[in-house]
PDB file of C-alpha atoms in Angstrom:
ATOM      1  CA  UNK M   1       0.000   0.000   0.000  1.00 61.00           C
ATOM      2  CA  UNK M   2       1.051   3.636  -0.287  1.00 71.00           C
ATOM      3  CA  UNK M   3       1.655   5.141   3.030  1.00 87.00           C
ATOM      4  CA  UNK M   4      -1.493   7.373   4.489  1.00 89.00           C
ATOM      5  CA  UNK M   5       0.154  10.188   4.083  1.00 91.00           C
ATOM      6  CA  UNK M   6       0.882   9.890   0.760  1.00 94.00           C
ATOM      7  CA  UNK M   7      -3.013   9.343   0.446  1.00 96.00           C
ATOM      8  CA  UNK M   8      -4.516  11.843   1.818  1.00 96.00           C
ATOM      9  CA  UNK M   9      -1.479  14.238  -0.172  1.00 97.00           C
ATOM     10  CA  UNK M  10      -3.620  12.502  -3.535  1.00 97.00           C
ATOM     11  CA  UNK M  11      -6.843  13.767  -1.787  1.00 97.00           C
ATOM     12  CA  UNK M  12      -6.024  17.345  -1.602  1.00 96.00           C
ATOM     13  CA  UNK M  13      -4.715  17.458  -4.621  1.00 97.00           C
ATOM     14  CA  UNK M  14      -7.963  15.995  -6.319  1.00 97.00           C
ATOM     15  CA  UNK M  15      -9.815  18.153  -4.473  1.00 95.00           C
ATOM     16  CA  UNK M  16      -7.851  21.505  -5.927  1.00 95.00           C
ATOM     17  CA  UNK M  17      -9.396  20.053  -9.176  1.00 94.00           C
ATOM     18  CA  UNK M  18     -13.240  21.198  -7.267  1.00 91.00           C
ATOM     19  CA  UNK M  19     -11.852  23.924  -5.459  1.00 89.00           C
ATOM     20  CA  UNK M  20     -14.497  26.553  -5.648  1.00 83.00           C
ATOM     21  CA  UNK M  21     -14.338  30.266  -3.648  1.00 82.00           C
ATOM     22  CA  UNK M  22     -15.414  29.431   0.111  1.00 80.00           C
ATOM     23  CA  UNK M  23     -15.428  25.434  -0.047  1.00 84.00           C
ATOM     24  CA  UNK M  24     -15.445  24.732   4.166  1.00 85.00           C
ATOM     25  CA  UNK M  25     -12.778  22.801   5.631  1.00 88.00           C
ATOM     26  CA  UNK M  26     -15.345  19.801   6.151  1.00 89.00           C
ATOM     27  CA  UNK M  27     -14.902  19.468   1.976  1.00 92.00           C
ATOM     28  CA  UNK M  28     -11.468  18.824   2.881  1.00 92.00           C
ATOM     29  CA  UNK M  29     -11.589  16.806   5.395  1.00 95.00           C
ATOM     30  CA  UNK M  30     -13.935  14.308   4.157  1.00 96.00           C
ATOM     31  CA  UNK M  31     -11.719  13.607   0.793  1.00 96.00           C
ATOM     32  CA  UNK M  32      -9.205  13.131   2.996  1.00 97.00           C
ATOM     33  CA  UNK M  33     -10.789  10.747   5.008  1.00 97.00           C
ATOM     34  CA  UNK M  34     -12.154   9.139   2.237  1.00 98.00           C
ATOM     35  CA  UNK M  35      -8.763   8.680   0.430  1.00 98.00           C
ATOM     36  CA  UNK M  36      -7.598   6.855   3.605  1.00 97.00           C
ATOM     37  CA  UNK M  37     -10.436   5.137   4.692  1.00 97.00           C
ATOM     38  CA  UNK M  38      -9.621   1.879   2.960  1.00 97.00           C
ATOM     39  CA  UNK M  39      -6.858   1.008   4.713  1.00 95.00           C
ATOM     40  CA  UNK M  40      -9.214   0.178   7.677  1.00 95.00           C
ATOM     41  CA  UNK M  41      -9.204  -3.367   6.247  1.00 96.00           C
ATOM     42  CA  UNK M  42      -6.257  -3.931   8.251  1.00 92.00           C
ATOM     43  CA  UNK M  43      -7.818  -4.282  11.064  1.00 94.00           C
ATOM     44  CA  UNK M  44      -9.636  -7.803   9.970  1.00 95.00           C
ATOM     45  CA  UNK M  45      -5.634  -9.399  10.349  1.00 92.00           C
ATOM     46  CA  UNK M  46      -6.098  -9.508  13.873  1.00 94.00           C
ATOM     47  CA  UNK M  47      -9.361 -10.926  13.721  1.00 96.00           C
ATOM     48  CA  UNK M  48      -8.435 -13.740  11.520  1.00 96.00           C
ATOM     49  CA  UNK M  49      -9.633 -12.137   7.654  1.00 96.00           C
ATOM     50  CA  UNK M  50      -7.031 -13.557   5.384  1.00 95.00           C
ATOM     51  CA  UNK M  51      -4.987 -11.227   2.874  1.00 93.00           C
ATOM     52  CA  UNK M  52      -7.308 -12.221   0.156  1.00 93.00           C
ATOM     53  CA  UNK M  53     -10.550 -12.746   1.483  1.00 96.00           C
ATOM     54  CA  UNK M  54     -13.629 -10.351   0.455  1.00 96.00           C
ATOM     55  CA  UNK M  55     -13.325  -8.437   3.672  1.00 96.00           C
ATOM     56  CA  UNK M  56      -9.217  -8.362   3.698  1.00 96.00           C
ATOM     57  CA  UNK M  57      -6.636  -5.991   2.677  1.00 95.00           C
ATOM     58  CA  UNK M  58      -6.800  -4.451  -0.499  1.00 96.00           C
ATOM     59  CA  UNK M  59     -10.595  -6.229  -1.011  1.00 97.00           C
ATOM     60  CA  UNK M  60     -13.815  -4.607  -1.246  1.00 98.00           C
ATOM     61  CA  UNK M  61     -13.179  -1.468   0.672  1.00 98.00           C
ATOM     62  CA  UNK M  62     -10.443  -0.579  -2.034  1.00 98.00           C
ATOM     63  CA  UNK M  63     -12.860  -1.305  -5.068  1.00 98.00           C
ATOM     64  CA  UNK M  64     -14.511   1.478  -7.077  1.00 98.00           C
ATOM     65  CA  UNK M  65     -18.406  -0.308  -5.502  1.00 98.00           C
ATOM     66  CA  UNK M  66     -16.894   1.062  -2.227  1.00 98.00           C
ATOM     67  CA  UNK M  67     -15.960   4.675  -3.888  1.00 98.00           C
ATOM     68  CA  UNK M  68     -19.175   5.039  -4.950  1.00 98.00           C
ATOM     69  CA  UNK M  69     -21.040   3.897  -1.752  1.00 98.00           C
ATOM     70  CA  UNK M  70     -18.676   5.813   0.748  1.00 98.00           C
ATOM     71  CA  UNK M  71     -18.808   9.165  -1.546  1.00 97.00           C
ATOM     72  CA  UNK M  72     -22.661   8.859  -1.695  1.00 96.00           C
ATOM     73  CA  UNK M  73     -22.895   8.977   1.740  1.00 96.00           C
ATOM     74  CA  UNK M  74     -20.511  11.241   2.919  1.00 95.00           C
ATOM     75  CA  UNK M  75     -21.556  13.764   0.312  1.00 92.00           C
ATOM     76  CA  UNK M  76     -25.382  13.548   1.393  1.00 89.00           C
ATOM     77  CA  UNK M  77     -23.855  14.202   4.406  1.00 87.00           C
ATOM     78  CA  UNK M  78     -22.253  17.105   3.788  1.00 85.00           C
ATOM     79  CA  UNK M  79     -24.336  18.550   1.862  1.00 70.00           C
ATOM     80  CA  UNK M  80     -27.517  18.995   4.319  1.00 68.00           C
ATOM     81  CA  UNK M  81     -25.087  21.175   6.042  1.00 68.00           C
ATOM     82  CA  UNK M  82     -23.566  22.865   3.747  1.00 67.00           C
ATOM     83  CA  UNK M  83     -26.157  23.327   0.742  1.00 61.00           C
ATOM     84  CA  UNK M  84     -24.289  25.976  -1.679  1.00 64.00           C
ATOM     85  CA  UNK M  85     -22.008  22.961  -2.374  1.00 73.00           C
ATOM     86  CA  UNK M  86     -23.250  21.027  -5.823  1.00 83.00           C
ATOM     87  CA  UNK M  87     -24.120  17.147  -4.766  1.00 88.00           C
ATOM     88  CA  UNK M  88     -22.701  16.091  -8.050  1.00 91.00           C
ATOM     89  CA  UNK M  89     -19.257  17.539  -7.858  1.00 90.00           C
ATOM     90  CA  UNK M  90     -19.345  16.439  -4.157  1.00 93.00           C
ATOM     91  CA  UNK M  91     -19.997  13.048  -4.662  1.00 95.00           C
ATOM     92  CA  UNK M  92     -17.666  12.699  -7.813  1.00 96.00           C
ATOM     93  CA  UNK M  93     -14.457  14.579  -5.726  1.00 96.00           C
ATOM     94  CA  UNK M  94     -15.203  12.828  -2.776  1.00 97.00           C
ATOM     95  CA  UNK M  95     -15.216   8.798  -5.024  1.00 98.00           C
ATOM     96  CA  UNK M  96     -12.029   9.967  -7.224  1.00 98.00           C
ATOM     97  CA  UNK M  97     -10.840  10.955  -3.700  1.00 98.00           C
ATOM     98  CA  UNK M  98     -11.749   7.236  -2.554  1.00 98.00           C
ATOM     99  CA  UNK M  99     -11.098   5.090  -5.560  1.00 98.00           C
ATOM    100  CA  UNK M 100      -7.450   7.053  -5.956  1.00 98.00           C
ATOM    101  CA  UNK M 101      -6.544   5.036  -2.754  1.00 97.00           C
ATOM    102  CA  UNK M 102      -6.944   1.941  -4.572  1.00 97.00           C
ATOM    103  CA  UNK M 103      -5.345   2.878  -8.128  1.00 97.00           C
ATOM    104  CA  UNK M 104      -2.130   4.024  -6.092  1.00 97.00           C
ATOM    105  CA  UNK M 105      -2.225   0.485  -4.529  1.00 96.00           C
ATOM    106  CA  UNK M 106      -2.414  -0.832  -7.436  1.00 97.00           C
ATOM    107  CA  UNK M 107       1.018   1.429  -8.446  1.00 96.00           C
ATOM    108  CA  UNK M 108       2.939  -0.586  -5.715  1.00 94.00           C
ATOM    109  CA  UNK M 109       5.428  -3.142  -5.491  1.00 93.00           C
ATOM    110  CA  UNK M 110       3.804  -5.352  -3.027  1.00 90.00           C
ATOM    111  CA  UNK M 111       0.665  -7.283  -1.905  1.00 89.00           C
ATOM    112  CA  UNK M 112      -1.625  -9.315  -3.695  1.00 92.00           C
ATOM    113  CA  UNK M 113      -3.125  -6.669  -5.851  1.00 96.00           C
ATOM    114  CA  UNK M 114      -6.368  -4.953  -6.171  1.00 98.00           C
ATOM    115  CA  UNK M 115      -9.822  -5.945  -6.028  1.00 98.00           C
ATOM    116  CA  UNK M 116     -11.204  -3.181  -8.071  1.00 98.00           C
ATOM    117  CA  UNK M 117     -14.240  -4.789  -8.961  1.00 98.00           C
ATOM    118  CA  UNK M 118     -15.549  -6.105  -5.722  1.00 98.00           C
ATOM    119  CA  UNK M 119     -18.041  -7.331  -5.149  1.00 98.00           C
ATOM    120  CA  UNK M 120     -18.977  -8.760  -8.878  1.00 97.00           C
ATOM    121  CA  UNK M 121     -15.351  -9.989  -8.986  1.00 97.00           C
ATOM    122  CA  UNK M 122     -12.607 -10.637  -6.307  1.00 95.00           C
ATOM    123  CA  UNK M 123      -9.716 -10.840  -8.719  1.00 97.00           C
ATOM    124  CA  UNK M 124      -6.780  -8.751  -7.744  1.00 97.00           C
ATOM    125  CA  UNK M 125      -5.714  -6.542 -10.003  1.00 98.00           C
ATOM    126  CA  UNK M 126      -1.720  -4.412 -10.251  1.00 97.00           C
ATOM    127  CA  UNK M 127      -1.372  -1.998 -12.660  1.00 97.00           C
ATOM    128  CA  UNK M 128       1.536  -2.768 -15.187  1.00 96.00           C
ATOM    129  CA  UNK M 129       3.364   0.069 -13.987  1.00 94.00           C
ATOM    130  CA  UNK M 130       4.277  -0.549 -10.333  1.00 96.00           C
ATOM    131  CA  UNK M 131       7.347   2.289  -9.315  1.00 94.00           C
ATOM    132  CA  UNK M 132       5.992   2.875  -5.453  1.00 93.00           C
ATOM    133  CA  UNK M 133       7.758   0.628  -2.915  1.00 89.00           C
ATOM    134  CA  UNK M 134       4.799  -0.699  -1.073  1.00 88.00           C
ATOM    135  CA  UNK M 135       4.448   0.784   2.404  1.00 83.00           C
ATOM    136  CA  UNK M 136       4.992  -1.396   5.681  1.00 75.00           C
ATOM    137  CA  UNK M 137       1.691  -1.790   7.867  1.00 71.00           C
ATOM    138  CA  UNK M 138       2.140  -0.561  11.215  1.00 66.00           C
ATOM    139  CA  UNK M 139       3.516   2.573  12.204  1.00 67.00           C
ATOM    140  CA  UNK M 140       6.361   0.945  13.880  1.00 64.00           C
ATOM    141  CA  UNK M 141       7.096  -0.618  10.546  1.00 64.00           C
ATOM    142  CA  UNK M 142       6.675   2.930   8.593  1.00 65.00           C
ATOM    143  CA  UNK M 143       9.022   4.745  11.238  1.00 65.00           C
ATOM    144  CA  UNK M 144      12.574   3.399   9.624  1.00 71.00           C
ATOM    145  CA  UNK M 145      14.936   2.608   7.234  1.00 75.00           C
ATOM    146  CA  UNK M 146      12.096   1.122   4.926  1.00 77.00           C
ATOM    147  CA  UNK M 147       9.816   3.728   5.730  1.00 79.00           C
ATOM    148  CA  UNK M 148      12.289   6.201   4.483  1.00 83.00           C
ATOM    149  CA  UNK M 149      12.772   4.653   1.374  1.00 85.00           C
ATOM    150  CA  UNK M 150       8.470   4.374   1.060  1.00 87.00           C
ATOM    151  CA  UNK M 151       8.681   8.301   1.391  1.00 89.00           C
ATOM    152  CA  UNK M 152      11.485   8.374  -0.997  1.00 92.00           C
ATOM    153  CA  UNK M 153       9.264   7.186  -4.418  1.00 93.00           C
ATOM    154  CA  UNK M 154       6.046   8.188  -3.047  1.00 94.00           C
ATOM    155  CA  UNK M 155       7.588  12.322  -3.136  1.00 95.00           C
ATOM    156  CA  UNK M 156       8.767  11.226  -6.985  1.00 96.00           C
ATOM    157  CA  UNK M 157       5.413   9.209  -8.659  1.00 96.00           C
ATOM    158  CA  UNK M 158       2.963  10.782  -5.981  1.00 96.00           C
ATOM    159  CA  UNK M 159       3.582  13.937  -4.168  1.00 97.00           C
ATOM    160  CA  UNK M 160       5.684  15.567  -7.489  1.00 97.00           C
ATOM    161  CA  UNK M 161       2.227  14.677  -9.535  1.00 97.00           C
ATOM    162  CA  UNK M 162      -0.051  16.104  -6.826  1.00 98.00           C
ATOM    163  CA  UNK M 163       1.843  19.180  -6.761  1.00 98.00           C
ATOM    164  CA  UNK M 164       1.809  19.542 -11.325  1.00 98.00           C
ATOM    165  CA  UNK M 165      -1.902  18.805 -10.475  1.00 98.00           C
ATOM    166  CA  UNK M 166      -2.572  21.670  -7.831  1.00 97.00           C
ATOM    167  CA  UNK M 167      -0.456  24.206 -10.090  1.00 97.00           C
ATOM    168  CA  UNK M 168      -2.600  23.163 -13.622  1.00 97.00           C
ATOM    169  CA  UNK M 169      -5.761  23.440 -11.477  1.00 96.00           C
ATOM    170  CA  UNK M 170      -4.994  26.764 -10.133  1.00 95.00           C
ATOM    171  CA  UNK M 171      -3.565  27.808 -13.396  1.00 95.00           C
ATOM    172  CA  UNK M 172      -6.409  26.777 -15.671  1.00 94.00           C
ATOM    173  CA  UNK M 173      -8.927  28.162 -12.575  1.00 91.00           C
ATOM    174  CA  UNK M 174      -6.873  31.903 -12.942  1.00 90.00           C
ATOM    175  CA  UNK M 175      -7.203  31.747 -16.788  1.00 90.00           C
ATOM    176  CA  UNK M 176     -10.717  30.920 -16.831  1.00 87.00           C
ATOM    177  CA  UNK M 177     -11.751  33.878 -14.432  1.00 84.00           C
ATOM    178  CA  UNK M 178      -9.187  36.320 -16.413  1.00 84.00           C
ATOM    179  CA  UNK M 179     -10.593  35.794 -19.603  1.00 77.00           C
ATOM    180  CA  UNK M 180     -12.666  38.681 -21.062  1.00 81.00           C
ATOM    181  CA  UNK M 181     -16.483  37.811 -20.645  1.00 74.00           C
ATOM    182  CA  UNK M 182     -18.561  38.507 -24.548  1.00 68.00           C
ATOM    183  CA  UNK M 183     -21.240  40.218 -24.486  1.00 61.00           C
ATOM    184  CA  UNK M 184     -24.279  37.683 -26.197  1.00 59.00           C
TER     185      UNK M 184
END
């Protein structure tokens, strides 16, 4: 897996994409939750889910059924209390928010691979371009000499692209509102 951090950096840069003048904190915060939020599989090692089970790491809570489930709910959510937001955009920053946690997974060196497709198929799926070491689990395991070298790619094929992404969205976003409005 790609560390949490390295997530939830994916999140915020998504969400520059949606960015609009007064977005709350909450909008935020929920991507960034939701980017991470897969990961919570984990905790089904210590209660005996297998690797590759439905329920286990990298299973249905990193497939795009989960995006879309977890990002309808969070933006219904959000948007009863905060209305000026669009439900649409919402929902589709807050699943590309989710389902980025699984296609960076899928980027790694390690695991079993991705169940994308849960729950109509439990196949694990890598992409064929795999550059980020896979992250240890634990934060024991992410505090040393491995962990180091996790940070090391994820700044190159994750952090560098977030930041490109942040600058074209803010770029695009300042030529947009500078460009002279015609008269119809």
């Amino acid at each position: 897996m790609a560390s949490a951090l390295s997530h939830a950096v994916a999140a915020v840069a998504i969400g520059a994409v949606f960015y609009r003048r007064g977005m709350p904190g909450s909008v935020w915060m929920a991507g960034t939750v939701c980017a991470v939020l897969p990961d919570l599989d984990v905790i089904g090692f210590r209660f005996g889910i297998r690797y590759g089970d439905f329920w286990g790491h990298r299973g249905f809570t990193h497939s795009l059924a989960f995006a879309a489930l977890l990002a309808g709910a969070v933006s219904f959510g959000i948007n009863r209390r905060q209305p000026q937001i669009r439900r649409f955009s919402l929902f589709v920053y807050l699943f590309l928010a989710t389902a980025s946690h699984g296609l960076l997974d899928a980027m790694t060196n390690g695991g079993l691979g991705v169940a994308f497709f849960s729950p109509f198929d439990n196949d694990r799926y890598f992409l064929p371009w795999r550059p980020i070491v896979v992250s240890p689990i634990g934060i024991t395991r992410f505090f040393s000499a491995r962990g180091i070298a996790v940070l090391k790619t994820e700044m190159l094929w994750i952090w560098l692209p977030s930041i490109l992404l942040v600058l074209l969205a803010v770029a695009l976003r300042k030529t947009v509102q500078s460009a002279p409005k015609t008269a119809n």
